[in-house]
Short mmCIF file of C-alpha atoms and ligand atoms in Angstrom, two decimals:
data_model
loop_
_atom_site.label_atom_id
_atom_site.label_comp_id
_atom_site.label_asym_id
_atom_site.label_seq_id
_atom_site.Cartn_x
_atom_site.Cartn_y
_atom_site.Cartn_z
CA MET A 1491 -4.03 -2.94 -16.11
CA LYS A 1492 -6.35 -5.29 -18.01
CA ILE A 1493 -8.10 -7.72 -15.67
CA ALA A 1494 -10.27 -10.82 -15.91
CA LEU A 1495 -12.27 -11.74 -12.80
CA ILE A 1496 -13.24 -15.28 -11.83
CA GLY A 1497 -16.21 -15.18 -9.42
CA CYS A 1498 -19.11 -12.73 -9.57
CA GLY A 1499 -19.92 -12.95 -5.85
CA SER A 1500 -19.53 -10.61 -2.91
CA ILE A 1501 -15.76 -9.99 -3.29
CA GLY A 1502 -16.10 -9.71 -7.08
CA ARG A 1503 -18.77 -7.04 -6.68
CA VAL A 1504 -16.62 -4.88 -4.38
CA ILE A 1505 -13.71 -5.15 -6.83
CA ALA A 1506 -15.90 -4.28 -9.83
CA ARG A 1507 -17.46 -1.32 -7.98
CA ASN A 1508 -14.01 0.07 -7.18
CA ILE A 1509 -12.83 -0.33 -10.76
CA THR A 1510 -15.91 1.23 -12.35
CA GLY A 1511 -15.91 3.95 -9.65
CA GLY A 1512 -12.34 4.86 -10.65
CA SER A 1513 -10.58 4.24 -7.31
CA VAL A 1514 -8.57 1.42 -8.92
CA LYS A 1515 -6.84 2.29 -12.20
CA ALA A 1516 -7.76 -0.88 -14.07
CA ASP A 1517 -9.92 -2.13 -16.87
CA LEU A 1518 -12.22 -5.04 -15.96
CA ARG A 1519 -12.26 -6.62 -19.43
CA TYR A 1520 -13.85 -10.01 -18.73
CA VAL A 1521 -15.69 -11.93 -16.04
CA TYR A 1522 -16.24 -15.65 -15.61
CA ASP A 1523 -18.46 -17.56 -13.19
CA MET A 1524 -19.73 -21.16 -13.23
CA ASP A 1525 -23.18 -19.61 -12.73
CA ALA A 1526 -23.69 -18.25 -16.25
CA LYS A 1527 -26.84 -16.26 -15.40
CA LYS A 1528 -25.12 -14.52 -12.49
CA ALA A 1529 -22.09 -13.73 -14.66
CA ALA A 1530 -24.25 -12.30 -17.46
CA GLU A 1531 -26.11 -10.01 -15.02
CA PHE A 1532 -22.83 -8.97 -13.41
CA ALA A 1533 -21.32 -8.19 -16.82
CA ARG A 1534 -24.35 -6.04 -17.74
CA LYS A 1535 -24.27 -4.16 -14.44
CA PHE A 1536 -20.54 -3.40 -14.52
CA ARG A 1537 -20.32 -2.94 -18.30
CA THR A 1538 -17.86 -5.74 -18.88
CA GLU A 1539 -17.97 -8.98 -20.86
CA TYR A 1540 -18.84 -12.51 -19.76
CA ARG A 1541 -16.97 -15.21 -21.69
CA ASP A 1542 -15.96 -18.83 -21.44
CA PHE A 1543 -12.73 -19.15 -19.39
CA ASP A 1544 -10.68 -20.70 -22.20
CA GLU A 1545 -11.75 -17.82 -24.47
CA ILE A 1546 -10.70 -15.30 -21.81
CA LEU A 1547 -7.23 -16.85 -21.62
CA LYS A 1548 -6.67 -16.23 -25.34
CA GLN A 1549 -7.01 -12.46 -24.76
CA GLU A 1550 -4.30 -9.98 -23.82
CA LEU A 1551 -4.50 -9.54 -20.04
CA ASP A 1552 -2.28 -8.31 -17.21
CA LEU A 1553 -4.01 -10.21 -14.42
CA VAL A 1554 -6.50 -12.99 -13.75
CA LEU A 1555 -8.13 -12.42 -10.36
CA GLU A 1556 -9.74 -15.38 -8.56
CA ALA A 1557 -12.54 -14.55 -6.08
CA ALA A 1558 -14.53 -17.77 -6.43
CA SER A 1559 -13.58 -20.94 -4.53
CA GLN A 1560 -10.74 -23.33 -3.72
CA GLU A 1561 -11.96 -25.48 -6.62
CA ALA A 1562 -11.48 -22.55 -8.99
CA VAL A 1563 -7.88 -22.17 -7.75
CA ARG A 1564 -7.20 -25.86 -8.37
CA THR A 1565 -8.73 -26.00 -11.85
CA LEU A 1566 -8.38 -22.51 -13.36
CA ILE A 1567 -5.29 -20.85 -11.86
CA PRO A 1568 -2.74 -23.35 -13.32
CA LYS A 1569 -4.41 -22.82 -16.72
CA ALA A 1570 -4.10 -19.04 -16.37
CA LEU A 1571 -0.38 -19.33 -15.49
CA LYS A 1572 0.21 -21.70 -18.42
CA ALA A 1573 -1.44 -19.05 -20.63
CA GLY A 1574 1.10 -16.48 -19.39
CA LYS A 1575 -1.15 -14.46 -17.07
CA ASN A 1576 -0.24 -13.02 -13.66
CA VAL A 1577 -2.79 -14.12 -11.06
CA MET A 1578 -4.31 -12.96 -7.79
CA ILE A 1579 -5.81 -15.58 -5.47
CA MET A 1580 -8.41 -14.93 -2.75
CA SER A 1581 -9.27 -18.58 -1.95
CA THR A 1582 -5.84 -19.07 -0.43
CA GLY A 1583 -7.01 -22.14 1.52
CA ALA A 1584 -6.32 -24.13 -1.67
CA LEU A 1585 -2.60 -23.36 -1.26
CA ALA A 1586 -2.36 -25.28 2.00
CA ASP A 1587 -2.08 -28.24 -0.41
CA GLU A 1588 1.70 -28.50 -0.87
CA HIS A 1589 1.36 -30.10 -4.35
CA LEU A 1590 -0.80 -27.32 -5.71
CA LEU A 1591 1.41 -24.66 -4.14
CA GLN A 1592 4.50 -26.16 -5.79
CA GLU A 1593 2.72 -26.47 -9.15
CA ILE A 1594 1.67 -22.80 -9.02
CA ARG A 1595 5.12 -21.65 -7.87
CA GLY A 1596 6.80 -23.70 -10.64
CA LEU A 1597 4.51 -22.35 -13.38
CA ALA A 1598 4.97 -18.76 -12.20
CA GLU A 1599 8.77 -19.13 -12.07
CA LYS A 1600 8.94 -20.83 -15.47
CA ASN A 1601 6.80 -18.15 -17.15
CA ASN A 1602 8.21 -15.20 -15.16
CA LEU A 1603 4.81 -14.35 -13.66
CA LYS A 1604 3.55 -13.06 -10.30
CA VAL A 1605 1.07 -14.72 -7.94
CA TYR A 1606 -0.52 -12.14 -5.60
CA LEU A 1607 -2.09 -13.28 -2.32
CA PRO A 1608 -3.82 -10.35 -0.59
CA SER A 1609 -3.93 -10.29 3.23
CA GLY A 1610 -7.65 -11.07 3.08
CA ALA A 1611 -9.56 -10.83 6.33
CA ILE A 1612 -6.48 -10.42 8.56
CA ALA A 1613 -3.80 -7.84 9.23
CA GLY A 1614 -0.21 -8.10 10.35
CA LEU A 1615 1.24 -10.30 7.60
CA ASP A 1616 3.99 -7.67 7.22
CA GLY A 1617 5.22 -8.41 10.76
CA ILE A 1618 4.81 -12.17 10.32
CA LYS A 1619 6.91 -12.05 7.13
CA SER A 1620 9.61 -9.97 8.84
CA ALA A 1621 9.80 -12.33 11.83
CA ARG A 1622 9.37 -15.53 9.80
CA ASP A 1623 12.79 -17.11 10.42
CA GLU A 1624 12.59 -16.32 14.14
CA ILE A 1625 9.02 -17.52 14.81
CA GLU A 1626 8.58 -20.53 17.10
CA ARG A 1627 4.77 -20.59 17.51
CA VAL A 1628 1.84 -19.08 15.61
CA THR A 1629 -1.83 -19.48 16.46
CA ILE A 1630 -4.95 -17.97 14.96
CA LYS A 1631 -8.21 -17.98 16.89
CA THR A 1632 -11.25 -17.28 14.73
CA THR A 1633 -14.55 -16.42 16.42
CA LYS A 1634 -17.68 -16.31 14.27
CA PRO A 1635 -21.46 -16.40 14.61
CA PRO A 1636 -22.44 -20.13 14.52
CA GLU A 1637 -24.56 -19.76 11.34
CA SER A 1638 -21.52 -18.61 9.35
CA LEU A 1639 -19.96 -22.08 9.91
CA GLU A 1640 -22.96 -23.92 8.48
CA GLY A 1641 -22.26 -26.37 5.65
CA ALA A 1642 -18.57 -26.91 6.53
CA PRO A 1643 -17.31 -30.47 5.75
CA PHE A 1644 -16.21 -30.73 9.43
CA PHE A 1645 -19.84 -31.30 10.46
CA GLU A 1646 -20.19 -34.42 8.26
CA LYS A 1647 -18.13 -36.36 10.83
CA HIS A 1648 -19.06 -34.17 13.81
CA PRO A 1649 -22.77 -33.40 13.40
CA MET A 1650 -24.10 -30.66 15.67
CA ASP A 1651 -27.01 -28.25 15.76
CA LEU A 1652 -25.32 -24.87 15.51
CA LYS A 1653 -28.59 -23.12 16.44
CA GLU A 1654 -28.40 -24.80 19.87
CA ILE A 1655 -25.09 -23.10 20.76
CA LYS A 1656 -25.87 -20.65 23.58
CA LYS A 1657 -22.34 -19.55 24.65
CA PRO A 1658 -18.90 -19.21 23.02
CA THR A 1659 -17.86 -22.78 22.15
CA VAL A 1660 -14.59 -24.13 20.73
CA ILE A 1661 -15.69 -26.12 17.65
CA TYR A 1662 -12.27 -27.06 16.33
CA GLU A 1663 -8.58 -27.05 17.18
CA GLY A 1664 -5.84 -28.31 14.87
CA THR A 1665 -3.37 -27.38 12.16
CA ALA A 1666 -4.00 -24.88 9.38
CA GLU A 1667 -3.41 -27.70 6.88
CA GLU A 1668 -6.40 -29.62 8.27
CA ALA A 1669 -8.58 -26.59 9.08
CA VAL A 1670 -8.70 -25.30 5.50
CA LYS A 1671 -10.09 -28.66 4.33
CA LEU A 1672 -12.67 -28.92 7.11
CA PHE A 1673 -13.76 -25.25 6.93
CA PRO A 1674 -12.89 -24.26 3.33
CA SER A 1675 -15.08 -21.14 3.23
CA ASN A 1676 -14.07 -19.87 6.65
CA VAL A 1677 -10.34 -20.09 7.23
CA ASN A 1678 -8.50 -18.88 4.14
CA VAL A 1679 -6.89 -16.57 6.69
CA ALA A 1680 -5.16 -19.56 8.31
CA ALA A 1681 -3.64 -20.50 4.94
CA SER A 1682 -2.48 -16.95 4.23
CA LEU A 1683 -0.96 -16.74 7.70
CA SER A 1684 0.82 -20.09 7.13
CA LEU A 1685 2.23 -18.96 3.80
CA ALA A 1686 3.56 -15.72 5.31
CA GLY A 1687 4.90 -17.54 8.38
CA ILE A 1688 5.90 -21.07 9.32
CA GLY A 1689 3.72 -23.19 7.04
CA PRO A 1690 0.34 -24.99 7.33
CA LYS A 1691 1.66 -27.95 9.32
CA LYS A 1692 2.99 -25.78 12.17
CA THR A 1693 0.39 -23.00 12.24
CA ARG A 1694 -2.30 -23.75 14.84
CA VAL A 1695 -5.99 -22.88 14.37
CA GLN A 1696 -8.83 -22.59 16.86
CA ILE A 1697 -12.41 -21.98 15.70
CA VAL A 1698 -14.96 -20.64 18.17
CA ALA A 1699 -18.71 -20.32 17.52
CA ASP A 1700 -20.18 -17.42 19.51
CA PRO A 1701 -23.95 -16.79 19.29
CA ASP A 1702 -23.41 -13.17 20.46
CA ALA A 1703 -20.67 -12.43 17.89
CA LYS A 1704 -21.61 -9.53 15.63
CA SER A 1705 -18.37 -9.70 13.66
CA ASN A 1706 -15.82 -12.25 12.43
CA VAL A 1707 -12.90 -11.91 14.85
CA HIS A 1708 -9.40 -13.16 14.02
CA GLU A 1709 -6.75 -13.09 16.78
CA ILE A 1710 -3.20 -13.97 15.80
CA THR A 1711 -0.38 -14.58 18.26
CA ALA A 1712 3.15 -15.19 17.02
CA GLU A 1713 6.03 -15.81 19.40
CA GLY A 1714 9.75 -16.34 18.95
CA ARG A 1715 13.21 -14.90 19.38
CA PHE A 1716 11.99 -11.62 17.82
CA GLY A 1717 9.43 -11.12 20.62
CA VAL A 1718 5.64 -11.42 20.48
CA LEU A 1719 3.16 -10.17 17.89
CA LYS A 1720 -0.54 -9.97 18.79
CA ILE A 1721 -2.99 -8.90 16.10
CA LYS A 1722 -6.76 -8.71 16.36
CA ALA A 1723 -9.19 -7.95 13.51
CA GLU A 1724 -12.90 -7.45 14.26
CA ASN A 1725 -14.42 -7.72 10.82
CA VAL A 1726 -17.85 -6.69 9.61
CA PRO A 1727 -19.31 -9.48 7.44
CA SER A 1728 -20.09 -8.69 3.79
CA PRO A 1729 -23.75 -7.67 3.46
CA ASP A 1730 -24.51 -10.49 0.98
CA ASN A 1731 -22.19 -13.24 2.27
CA PRO A 1732 -21.82 -13.60 6.08
CA LYS A 1733 -18.93 -16.04 5.59
CA THR A 1734 -16.82 -13.34 3.96
CA SER A 1735 -15.44 -10.36 5.88
CA TYR A 1736 -15.72 -7.03 4.10
CA LEU A 1737 -12.02 -6.40 4.85
CA ALA A 1738 -11.15 -9.36 2.57
CA ALA A 1739 -12.71 -7.63 -0.44
CA LEU A 1740 -10.98 -4.39 0.52
CA SER A 1741 -7.64 -6.24 0.64
CA ALA A 1742 -8.11 -7.33 -2.98
CA VAL A 1743 -8.80 -3.72 -3.96
CA ALA A 1744 -5.72 -2.55 -2.01
CA THR A 1745 -3.55 -5.17 -3.74
CA LEU A 1746 -4.74 -3.98 -7.15
CA LYS A 1747 -3.82 -0.42 -6.17
CA LYS A 1748 -0.41 -1.64 -4.93
CA ILE A 1749 0.33 -3.39 -8.25
CA SER A 1750 -0.41 -0.23 -10.22
CA GLU A 1751 1.37 2.19 -7.82
CA PRO A 1752 5.05 3.12 -8.23
CA ILE A 1753 5.56 3.54 -4.45
CA GLN A 1754 5.16 0.34 -2.38
CA VAL A 1755 4.40 0.93 1.32
CA GLY A 1756 4.86 -1.82 3.90
CA THR A 1757 6.84 -5.06 3.96
N1 LIG B 2405 -8.32 -14.68 1.74
C1 LIG B 2405 -9.30 -14.37 2.60
O1 LIG B 2405 -9.06 -13.91 3.73
C2 LIG B 2405 -10.71 -14.58 2.18
C3 LIG B 2405 -11.72 -13.96 2.91
C4 LIG B 2405 -13.02 -14.14 2.50
C5 LIG B 2405 -13.33 -14.96 1.42
N2 LIG B 2405 -12.33 -15.60 0.77
C6 LIG B 2405 -12.61 -16.54 -0.32
O2 LIG B 2405 -12.81 -15.81 -1.52
C7 LIG B 2405 -13.71 -16.55 -2.36
C8 LIG B 2405 -14.83 -15.62 -2.84
O3 LIG B 2405 -15.58 -15.15 -1.73
P1 LIG B 2405 -17.02 -14.46 -1.95
O4 LIG B 2405 -17.50 -14.05 -0.62
O5 LIG B 2405 -16.96 -13.49 -3.06
O6 LIG B 2405 -17.87 -15.74 -2.41
P2 LIG B 2405 -19.33 -15.77 -3.07
O7 LIG B 2405 -19.92 -17.08 -2.73
O8 LIG B 2405 -20.09 -14.53 -2.74
O9 LIG B 2405 -19.00 -15.73 -4.64
C9 LIG B 2405 -18.23 -16.72 -5.28
C10 LIG B 2405 -18.62 -16.78 -6.75
O10 LIG B 2405 -17.71 -17.63 -7.40
C11 LIG B 2405 -18.41 -18.55 -8.23
N3 LIG B 2405 -17.62 -19.80 -8.29
C12 LIG B 2405 -17.37 -20.68 -7.29
N4 LIG B 2405 -16.60 -21.67 -7.73
C13 LIG B 2405 -16.34 -21.43 -9.04
C14 LIG B 2405 -15.61 -22.10 -10.04
N5 LIG B 2405 -14.97 -23.26 -9.79
N6 LIG B 2405 -15.57 -21.57 -11.28
C15 LIG B 2405 -16.21 -20.41 -11.55
N7 LIG B 2405 -16.93 -19.71 -10.65
C16 LIG B 2405 -17.00 -20.23 -9.40
C17 LIG B 2405 -19.77 -18.73 -7.56
O11 LIG B 2405 -20.75 -19.14 -8.49
C18 LIG B 2405 -20.02 -17.34 -6.98
O12 LIG B 2405 -20.71 -16.52 -7.90
C19 LIG B 2405 -14.21 -17.73 -1.54
O13 LIG B 2405 -13.49 -18.92 -1.85
C20 LIG B 2405 -13.90 -17.32 -0.11
O14 LIG B 2405 -13.69 -18.44 0.74
C21 LIG B 2405 -11.04 -15.41 1.12
#
């Protein structure tokens, strides 16, 4: 499997380490990052090649893997699909935008391509997919250390000193559609959950800042005629990016393994 990676950050590094270490049977041919210096260093370290994105798309590739930002999904993923490449998307928050989702779906269908969305920092999407047509309510409560919420657009209209938070505090409650715009680096999980389940308008999100939190905790509750699903993930943050759970990077690695494996386990 010949891969190009967009984003030489914390998720990108875990993916590259697993490919060069041999646990994923793939060839990391090219990397791209808007930070050229970072990309060049990354390419040297993992013995791959840094090139301009348009140049990369001219090459023969099996997969373009985004681990960069929602902006990268909006601007680069449609280009990759138009160039006939399968894609994997980590910044799934971008897909809460119905227009972009339809554009990506249409391009993939037209060109007979796949769009892979790993489970990211949550678990249980197998059960959510199975129960989808029977689900009446889904909520996700995300609890994080306050500093990992810093810089979110939400605080432009609701300024607050996160360092002053002394006990678990509900910062936000609303729909997944709104949450991914107000907390774009924090709640990709809400978008992934919506896509597996009942959509971003109906999926409810609660964000809690907890000064004693040592991990990023995601608690999902889904209810309906099928029964009740309760899923809790207590995630260790990535060592070099506290906003990203380590499990998210591992889910990208697991999806790469799944693509290259003949036997597919799980729904
Ligand atoms: N699906 C999930 O559950 C989940 C979980 C964690 C993180 N994420 C998302 O995955 C993405 C990567 O996370 P990370 O921790 O590796 O981030 P990071 O900040 O460590 O690295 C991102 C890299 O992408 C580059 N980049 C950003 N925008 C770009 C663009 N438009 N074009 C080219 N390069 C660009 C940056 O320069 C940086 O080097 C983020 O959007 C994050 O929100 C998703």
